[in-house]
Amino acid sequence: MPPRDCERYDDFLLLIGDFGPFQKRLLFWMMPAAFLFAFTYFGQIFMILLPKNHWCKVSELQGLPENEQKNRGIPKKSDGSYENCFMYNIPYNSNKTNDANETRSKVPCNNGWIYDRKEVPYESIATEYDWVCDKEDFGTYSVVVYFVGCIVGCLCFGYITDHSGRLVALFLANACSMIGGCVSAVCKDFPCFAASRFVTGLAMNYCFVPIYILTLENVGMKYRTLVGNLALTFSFTLGACLLPWLAYAFSNWRHYAMVVAVPVVLMILTSLLAPESPSWLLSVGKVDWGIEVLRDAAKANGKTISEETWSEMKECFELKFANEQLGKQYTSLDLFKTFRRCVVLIILIVTWMTVAMAYDAHVRVVQILDTDVFITFSLSSLVEIPAGIVPMFLLDRIGRKPMMSAVMLLCATCSLFVGLLKGEWYVSAAAIAARFFITMGYNVGQQWASEILPTVLRGQGLAVINIMGQMGALISPVVLSTHRFYRALPMFIITLVSVVGASIILVLPETKGATMPQTLDEAEKRWTLRCKDRKINADI
């Protein structure tokens, strides 16, 4: 006969220990995963860098000083800068000024380009294959293809994570990251490079998310905020800050691509050595395996548990799984079956799209600023540390809604300054500040969404939100490319998007001090769609 006191095993961490050597080992494995996550996400930026200052190569003028080559052979634009895509049909053969060439006709570049190596001191794929002028959008297209891969990866690996296990998803995602990265390094044309970036994009989230979920599922509640933010705040930031200097040090995009891709083998090995999540094993009916992992965890944490307790625990989880199979099986479509649910999900989706677009735009904006791209990217990446620490202290004091709305509005303000200011370092400072605020929004939004959604559909609901959020990230390189029409236009678009995001979240429920909803009915009672919240727990 099944034991009656099964509720005591719902939180098995009380028995095996909630933050002992077992959990610290999981945290140890999560740190390199976060570090390499930065490589997978940001690595492409430094493969496709293109100096803003480039001009036609004029064979007859080779050997002359750079300024004289441009002065004799390259026409000027109306603003006084030199053309990037045109040259004179016949170069002027004296040392007179460019004005004397006005009688010559302009023709498109026909002998390649010369690139300012002071801006980008190494060969990127964009400079090696001249992705300029009529090919100038190739870099943007490659990023878009990368995010298309990310969307497909979220669909595939999200399903695998819940149905085949956290470690299977971790293995497959990191295999995609390594294979795609290595193939990128040998590509000689755009179709090959785009295809390789699609494969790498498949891993964009799930090269890290499975080990993140696995760790949080097996850490005590009071340690989750610390553990969840520790890896992203420090390891991810370190990886992001290191990337530009790896590109600078290796001085060739192919060598750099290999250096970014090969270390991912560490996470492939981790997926073979780490224990599967006992929470997942028990939830899908693999009780024997789950109990075996819990035994190892208890032993590692120095906990002694009787055989009678293990036997009773096994019976309880077998009974619980059997009862769950008799109950209703929910799908993500259930989140859209009433008006209130539909509105809340749409708001969460649109909010996450605005956050993802603004975040990715402020990551990549360094490519169009006038300051040194390597220094600016490293400085802007460093703000991930305070952006991860500040929410730890403020989130439970002032609440999710006011903090999320405030950081989105501050991001909008700083983005507006990026578009309006003139001094190059003033612009860069405003861009770095904007990234600081949108990174906080990213961190707060991820936690807030998980607290709003009910337990029965939390995983599937977050998958829907993240997949749609990647649509926003996919659009961000296109938004940045509009700077060719008007320098400040990308930041004006991001300003508008951030204001929209800050406004629509005001009707979402505040979750500060509230328990997470378990059922759809419980969640729907909280989704009041009002700016001023009730005391949630008092009404349930």
XYZ file of C-alpha atoms in Angstrom:
540
model
C 0.000 0.000 0.000
C 1.451 3.424 -0.941
C 2.589 5.580 1.970
C 0.318 8.439 2.974
C 2.861 11.129 3.858
C 4.140 11.777 0.333
C 4.130 15.571 0.554
C 7.329 15.489 2.611
C 9.185 14.272 -0.486
C 7.964 17.009 -2.834
C 10.997 19.063 -1.822
C 13.612 16.316 -1.740
C 16.363 18.905 -1.214
C 15.382 19.022 2.467
C 16.596 15.426 2.692
C 19.668 15.405 0.448
C 20.862 18.974 1.215
C 20.079 22.157 -0.706
C 23.574 23.588 -1.224
C 26.254 21.035 -0.514
C 29.156 19.666 -2.582
C 26.690 18.159 -5.090
C 25.137 21.559 -5.884
C 28.503 23.315 -5.869
C 29.727 20.815 -8.446
C 26.765 21.704 -10.666
C 27.577 25.402 -10.223
C 31.200 24.660 -11.131
C 30.019 23.067 -14.405
C 27.658 25.964 -15.113
C 30.425 28.595 -14.969
C 32.283 27.502 -18.158
C 28.910 27.006 -19.863
C 28.095 30.693 -19.286
C 31.605 31.701 -20.401
C 31.266 29.778 -23.686
C 27.690 31.019 -24.127
C 29.221 34.467 -24.717
C 31.431 32.956 -27.441
C 28.430 31.412 -29.205
C 26.306 34.571 -28.953
C 28.822 37.344 -29.658
C 31.545 35.524 -31.605
C 30.189 36.420 -35.040
C 30.483 40.167 -34.410
C 34.264 40.075 -34.810
C 34.193 37.780 -37.839
C 32.203 40.250 -39.957
C 33.714 43.555 -38.793
C 34.113 46.053 -41.609
C 36.078 49.310 -41.308
C 33.844 52.294 -41.999
C 36.780 53.917 -43.790
C 37.436 52.005 -47.035
C 37.922 53.058 -50.652
C 38.602 51.708 -54.139
C 42.001 50.280 -54.911
C 43.522 52.206 -57.853
C 46.313 50.157 -59.426
C 48.097 53.137 -60.960
C 48.433 54.826 -57.568
C 49.728 51.879 -55.548
C 52.896 52.770 -53.678
C 51.871 56.366 -53.011
C 50.971 57.563 -49.500
C 47.404 56.741 -48.493
C 46.163 60.333 -48.484
C 47.638 60.986 -51.912
C 46.018 57.856 -53.349
C 42.611 59.030 -52.177
C 43.236 62.607 -53.217
C 44.142 61.652 -56.775
C 41.860 58.698 -57.455
C 38.760 58.858 -55.229
C 35.850 61.338 -55.615
C 34.428 63.145 -52.616
C 30.867 63.085 -51.320
C 28.859 66.219 -50.653
C 29.911 66.141 -46.970
C 33.598 66.143 -47.908
C 34.318 62.486 -47.131
C 35.664 60.109 -49.767
C 33.424 57.746 -51.724
C 33.485 54.103 -50.650
C 32.227 52.578 -53.882
C 33.441 54.850 -56.682
C 36.729 55.926 -58.222
C 37.741 58.158 -61.105
C 37.977 56.444 -64.451
C 41.419 58.001 -64.934
C 43.429 58.892 -61.819
C 44.959 62.326 -61.745
C 48.695 62.021 -62.298
C 49.979 65.001 -60.367
C 50.016 66.072 -56.747
C 47.308 68.679 -57.241
C 44.187 68.587 -55.105
C 41.148 66.417 -55.635
C 39.254 69.428 -56.989
C 41.194 69.145 -60.251
C 39.575 65.776 -60.829
C 36.038 67.142 -61.078
C 36.134 66.851 -64.871
C 36.749 63.098 -64.625
C 33.837 60.671 -64.523
C 33.072 58.355 -61.602
C 33.030 54.607 -62.113
C 32.386 51.742 -59.657
C 35.387 50.104 -58.020
C 36.802 47.438 -60.343
C 40.022 46.345 -58.655
C 39.046 45.651 -55.054
C 39.188 47.895 -52.003
C 41.655 49.224 -49.466
C 40.594 49.064 -45.801
C 41.678 51.261 -42.922
C 43.644 48.849 -40.732
C 43.648 51.340 -37.881
C 39.940 50.561 -37.382
C 40.081 46.775 -37.826
C 43.709 45.590 -37.735
C 43.032 42.082 -39.057
C 41.391 40.322 -41.983
C 37.686 39.651 -41.396
C 35.487 37.690 -43.769
C 33.938 41.019 -44.819
C 37.318 42.459 -45.860
C 38.661 39.211 -47.332
C 35.694 38.850 -49.690
C 34.852 42.556 -50.057
C 31.388 42.624 -48.476
C 30.971 46.294 -49.363
C 28.862 48.415 -51.702
C 26.472 46.024 -53.485
C 27.435 43.297 -50.954
C 27.350 45.481 -47.845
C 24.251 43.733 -46.473
C 25.906 40.296 -46.401
C 27.052 40.811 -42.809
C 23.531 41.791 -41.730
C 22.042 38.831 -43.594
C 24.442 36.437 -41.869
C 23.271 37.694 -38.454
C 19.617 37.359 -39.482
C 20.268 33.767 -40.597
C 21.957 33.133 -37.239
C 18.811 34.221 -35.378
C 16.595 32.152 -37.677
C 18.719 29.216 -36.534
C 18.181 30.339 -32.947
C 14.393 30.233 -33.382
C 14.563 26.734 -34.873
C 16.930 25.696 -32.071
C 14.533 26.956 -29.391
C 11.760 24.839 -30.899
C 13.869 21.695 -31.274
C 16.040 21.803 -28.165
C 13.209 23.100 -25.983
C 11.263 19.966 -26.876
C 14.321 17.749 -26.373
C 15.044 19.333 -22.977
C 11.598 18.361 -21.654
C 11.235 15.000 -23.404
C 14.750 13.515 -23.670
C 16.561 15.235 -20.826
C 18.662 18.268 -19.986
C 21.962 16.591 -20.819
C 20.845 15.307 -24.228
C 19.844 18.852 -25.209
C 23.112 20.235 -23.810
C 25.135 17.714 -25.831
C 23.315 18.300 -29.126
C 23.234 22.103 -28.821
C 26.944 22.402 -28.070
C 27.736 19.942 -30.863
C 25.896 22.309 -33.235
C 27.848 25.264 -31.846
C 31.210 23.565 -32.348
C 30.429 22.124 -35.801
C 28.949 25.389 -37.076
C 31.879 27.387 -35.710
C 34.508 25.105 -37.243
C 32.765 25.093 -40.632
C 32.588 28.912 -40.515
C 36.379 29.030 -40.311
C 36.837 27.287 -43.682
C 34.082 29.055 -45.654
C 35.015 30.917 -48.821
C 31.669 32.421 -49.821
C 28.508 33.855 -48.325
C 26.201 30.798 -48.746
C 28.652 28.574 -46.863
C 29.151 31.155 -44.115
C 25.408 31.772 -43.745
C 24.697 28.027 -43.529
C 27.390 27.566 -40.880
C 26.002 30.467 -38.855
C 22.524 28.921 -39.037
C 23.934 25.728 -37.494
C 25.715 27.756 -34.804
C 22.526 29.740 -34.182
C 20.683 26.519 -33.364
C 22.743 26.436 -30.158
C 22.368 30.104 -29.202
C 20.224 29.577 -26.080
C 20.447 25.869 -25.430
C 24.233 25.682 -25.290
C 23.629 27.075 -21.779
C 19.946 26.835 -20.785
C 19.870 23.048 -20.061
C 22.725 23.190 -17.522
C 21.163 26.369 -16.080
C 17.815 24.596 -15.587
C 19.505 21.466 -14.239
C 21.404 23.485 -11.637
C 18.463 25.619 -10.474
C 16.233 22.547 -10.163
C 18.625 21.073 -7.622
C 19.512 24.121 -5.516
C 17.578 25.327 -2.466
C 15.129 28.192 -2.990
C 17.145 30.711 -0.973
C 20.208 30.068 -3.153
C 18.507 30.205 -6.566
C 18.836 33.942 -7.158
C 22.515 33.855 -6.238
C 23.339 30.727 -8.250
C 21.233 31.772 -11.239
C 22.901 35.173 -11.513
C 26.439 34.218 -10.522
C 27.382 32.424 -13.739
C 25.753 34.959 -16.067
C 27.031 37.971 -14.151
C 30.674 36.943 -13.999
C 31.485 34.076 -16.403
C 29.335 35.360 -19.263
C 30.743 38.863 -18.817
C 34.329 37.582 -18.754
C 33.745 35.678 -21.999
C 32.209 38.738 -23.666
C 35.060 41.029 -22.572
C 37.689 38.562 -23.792
C 36.250 38.060 -27.300
C 37.425 41.283 -28.997
C 40.965 40.793 -27.741
C 41.055 37.210 -29.014
C 40.151 38.551 -32.458
C 42.789 41.265 -32.084
C 45.469 38.817 -30.902
C 44.979 36.174 -33.603
C 44.766 38.806 -36.390
C 42.810 36.531 -38.729
C 39.113 35.772 -38.658
C 39.611 32.081 -39.524
C 41.977 31.461 -36.617
C 39.665 33.432 -34.349
C 36.625 31.391 -35.460
C 38.419 28.166 -34.552
C 39.505 29.543 -31.168
C 35.878 30.467 -30.414
C 34.466 27.108 -31.590
C 36.876 24.440 -30.321
C 36.605 25.129 -26.532
C 32.910 24.192 -26.750
C 34.103 20.568 -26.646
C 34.370 21.150 -22.880
C 30.573 21.395 -22.637
C 30.142 18.294 -24.782
C 32.286 16.420 -22.255
C 30.317 17.986 -19.391
C 27.069 16.657 -20.863
C 28.586 13.156 -20.729
C 29.898 13.461 -17.167
C 27.273 15.500 -15.293
C 24.305 13.814 -13.571
C 20.882 14.157 -15.168
C 18.392 16.316 -13.283
C 16.578 14.173 -10.687
C 13.609 16.584 -10.821
C 13.170 15.887 -14.526
C 13.748 12.144 -14.135
C 11.095 11.874 -11.426
C 8.619 14.050 -13.359
C 8.780 11.822 -16.461
C 8.470 8.549 -14.569
C 12.136 7.473 -14.612
C 11.944 6.968 -10.872
C 14.687 4.335 -10.468
C 17.225 6.530 -12.258
C 16.072 9.607 -10.341
C 16.433 7.867 -6.966
C 19.909 6.686 -7.983
C 20.988 10.289 -8.695
C 19.472 11.439 -5.390
C 21.403 8.719 -3.544
C 24.657 9.961 -5.087
C 23.768 13.557 -4.212
C 22.956 12.685 -0.596
C 26.238 10.782 -0.292
C 28.194 13.716 -1.748
C 26.476 16.092 0.697
C 27.214 13.829 3.660
C 23.552 13.001 4.331
C 22.596 9.583 5.736
C 19.147 8.387 4.656
C 17.652 5.032 5.613
C 16.684 2.399 3.060
C 13.128 2.597 4.358
C 13.007 6.295 3.457
C 14.398 5.644 -0.027
C 11.822 2.907 -0.579
C 8.976 5.135 0.602
C 10.206 8.017 -1.565
C 10.288 5.750 -4.613
C 6.710 4.589 -4.019
C 5.540 8.183 -3.591
C 7.045 9.379 -6.866
C 5.712 6.358 -8.744
C 2.228 7.080 -7.369
C 2.509 10.784 -8.189
C 3.552 10.049 -11.774
C 0.687 7.574 -12.208
C -1.833 10.150 -10.937
C -0.452 12.828 -13.245
C -0.937 10.550 -16.234
C -4.642 10.327 -15.367
C -5.018 14.108 -15.159
C -5.315 16.732 -17.888
C -2.300 17.107 -20.152
C -1.747 20.804 -20.871
C -0.237 22.336 -23.988
C 0.891 25.876 -24.719
C -2.402 26.429 -26.577
C -4.188 26.405 -23.207
C -2.508 29.739 -22.465
C -4.537 31.348 -25.267
C -7.980 29.820 -24.625
C -9.504 32.761 -22.720
C -9.342 36.478 -23.414
C -7.425 37.267 -20.219
C -4.836 34.534 -20.764
C -4.386 35.601 -24.368
C -3.838 39.262 -23.442
C -1.280 38.418 -20.744
C 0.662 36.104 -23.067
C 0.651 38.640 -25.892
C 1.942 41.337 -23.515
C 4.695 39.016 -22.271
C 5.639 38.114 -25.849
C 5.701 41.723 -27.086
C 7.645 42.818 -23.998
C 10.237 40.117 -24.524
C 10.521 41.023 -28.215
C 11.206 44.666 -27.312
C 13.760 43.666 -24.663
C 15.528 41.213 -26.989
C 15.617 43.742 -29.837
C 16.934 46.568 -27.653
C 19.498 44.323 -25.940
C 20.890 42.879 -29.160
C 20.938 46.305 -30.822
C 22.988 47.758 -27.962
C 25.370 44.800 -28.139
C 25.990 45.378 -31.860
C 25.818 49.185 -31.944
C 29.589 49.307 -31.311
C 30.027 48.452 -35.002
C 28.579 51.796 -36.107
C 30.014 54.058 -33.391
C 33.070 56.195 -34.133
C 35.089 54.960 -31.141
C 37.443 51.970 -31.059
C 35.203 48.906 -31.440
C 37.395 46.658 -29.271
C 37.593 49.016 -26.298
C 33.942 50.051 -26.529
C 32.678 46.454 -26.729
C 34.736 45.434 -23.683
C 33.565 48.432 -21.657
C 29.926 47.879 -22.583
C 30.223 44.173 -21.713
C 31.553 45.027 -18.253
C 28.218 46.631 -17.351
C 26.729 43.112 -17.328
C 28.279 42.712 -13.850
C 26.475 45.584 -12.064
C 23.381 44.903 -14.195
C 23.304 41.407 -12.711
C 24.061 42.507 -9.146
C 21.642 45.456 -8.803
C 18.454 43.366 -9.267
C 19.600 41.032 -6.468
C 19.279 43.931 -4.013
C 16.349 45.904 -5.464
C 13.990 43.382 -7.047
C 12.428 42.144 -3.805
C 12.314 45.652 -2.348
C 10.636 47.733 -5.060
C 8.991 44.986 -7.117
C 9.211 43.648 -10.662
C 6.797 46.019 -12.377
C 8.246 49.391 -11.246
C 11.814 48.200 -11.762
C 11.156 46.756 -15.220
C 9.272 49.838 -16.359
C 11.948 52.169 -14.957
C 14.908 50.434 -16.614
C 13.088 50.286 -19.962
C 12.372 54.032 -19.803
C 15.974 54.745 -18.798
C 17.152 52.610 -21.718
C 14.881 54.652 -24.007
C 16.325 57.905 -22.638
C 19.930 56.786 -23.113
C 19.137 55.472 -26.609
C 17.709 58.875 -27.493
C 20.923 60.520 -26.280
C 22.943 58.132 -28.475
C 21.029 59.477 -31.461
C 21.217 63.154 -30.479
C 24.698 63.624 -29.014
C 27.657 64.533 -31.229
C 30.915 63.835 -29.359
C 32.074 60.269 -30.061
C 32.798 59.387 -26.419
C 29.588 61.068 -25.228
C 27.708 58.871 -27.695
C 29.598 55.776 -26.522
C 28.932 56.585 -22.856
C 25.207 56.907 -23.574
C 25.266 53.596 -25.495
C 27.033 51.840 -22.600
C 24.476 53.259 -20.140
C 21.642 52.061 -22.387
C 23.126 48.558 -22.430
C 23.368 48.621 -18.629
C 19.663 49.390 -18.267
C 18.452 46.973 -20.954
C 20.589 44.197 -19.436
C 18.792 44.763 -16.139
C 15.513 44.616 -18.045
C 16.610 41.328 -19.615
C 17.439 39.828 -16.206
C 14.281 41.088 -14.478
C 12.002 40.151 -17.378
C 13.218 36.571 -17.463
C 12.498 36.050 -13.762
C 9.195 37.949 -13.838
C 7.789 35.895 -16.716
C 8.596 32.640 -14.919
C 6.785 33.915 -11.804
C 3.672 34.976 -13.734
C 3.193 31.673 -15.578
C 1.655 28.677 -13.758
C 3.730 25.612 -12.930
C 1.718 23.319 -15.227
C 2.719 25.401 -18.264
C 5.773 27.329 -17.112
C 8.240 25.496 -19.337
C 6.117 25.600 -22.478
C 5.026 29.182 -21.818
C 8.614 30.383 -21.442
C 9.536 28.525 -24.628
C 6.819 30.396 -26.554
C 7.945 33.732 -25.093
C 11.632 33.070 -25.824
C 10.981 31.913 -29.385
C 8.982 35.039 -30.175
C 11.571 37.134 -28.360
C 14.197 35.933 -30.804
C 12.115 37.520 -33.555
C 12.966 40.843 -31.945
C 16.660 39.954 -31.839
C 16.440 38.868 -35.485
C 15.155 42.326 -36.456
C 17.849 44.229 -34.521
C 20.637 43.970 -37.171
C 18.154 45.231 -39.769
C 17.292 48.154 -37.480
C 20.989 48.983 -37.066
C 21.512 48.905 -40.835
C 19.153 51.892 -41.175
C 22.018 54.136 -40.004
C 23.052 54.286 -43.672
C 19.959 56.387 -44.376
C 20.146 58.559 -41.256
C 22.804 58.170 -38.566
C 20.470 58.460 -35.569
C 17.556 56.433 -37.001
C 18.426 53.073 -35.318
C 18.517 54.653 -31.868
C 15.261 56.525 -32.459
C 13.626 53.190 -33.338
C 15.047 51.542 -30.197
C 13.830 54.508 -28.125
C 10.280 54.069 -29.417
C 10.375 50.290 -28.932
C 11.639 50.654 -25.346
C 8.897 53.149 -24.458
C 6.272 50.755 -25.834
C 7.753 47.929 -23.756
C 7.809 50.067 -20.600
C 4.160 51.048 -21.088
C 2.443 47.752 -21.833
C 3.897 45.928 -18.815
C 1.987 48.205 -16.439
C -1.071 45.934 -16.626
C 0.866 42.756 -15.789
C 0.525 41.369 -12.234
C 3.189 42.207 -9.657
C 4.769 39.043 -8.208
C 6.870 40.509 -5.394
C 6.350 38.431 -2.253
C 3.928 36.089 -4.015
C 4.114 32.337 -4.342
C 4.286 30.996 -7.870
C 0.875 29.944 -9.255
C 0.491 26.196 -9.674
C -2.611 25.904 -11.877
C -4.058 27.887 -14.768
C -7.120 28.848 -12.712
C -4.940 30.158 -9.895
C -2.821 32.158 -12.342
C -5.854 33.591 -14.125
C -7.265 34.958 -10.853
C -4.066 36.991 -10.488
C -4.059 38.274 -14.072
C -6.296 41.255 -13.365
C -4.957 43.469 -16.203
C -4.854 46.493 -13.887
C -2.045 48.982 -13.316
C -2.602 48.927 -9.546
C -2.213 45.465 -8.078
C -4.127 43.773 -5.336
C -2.453 41.815 -2.564
C -2.019 38.654 -4.585
C -1.671 36.020 -1.916
C -4.573 37.402 0.057
C -6.963 36.839 -2.818
C -6.025 33.292 -3.663
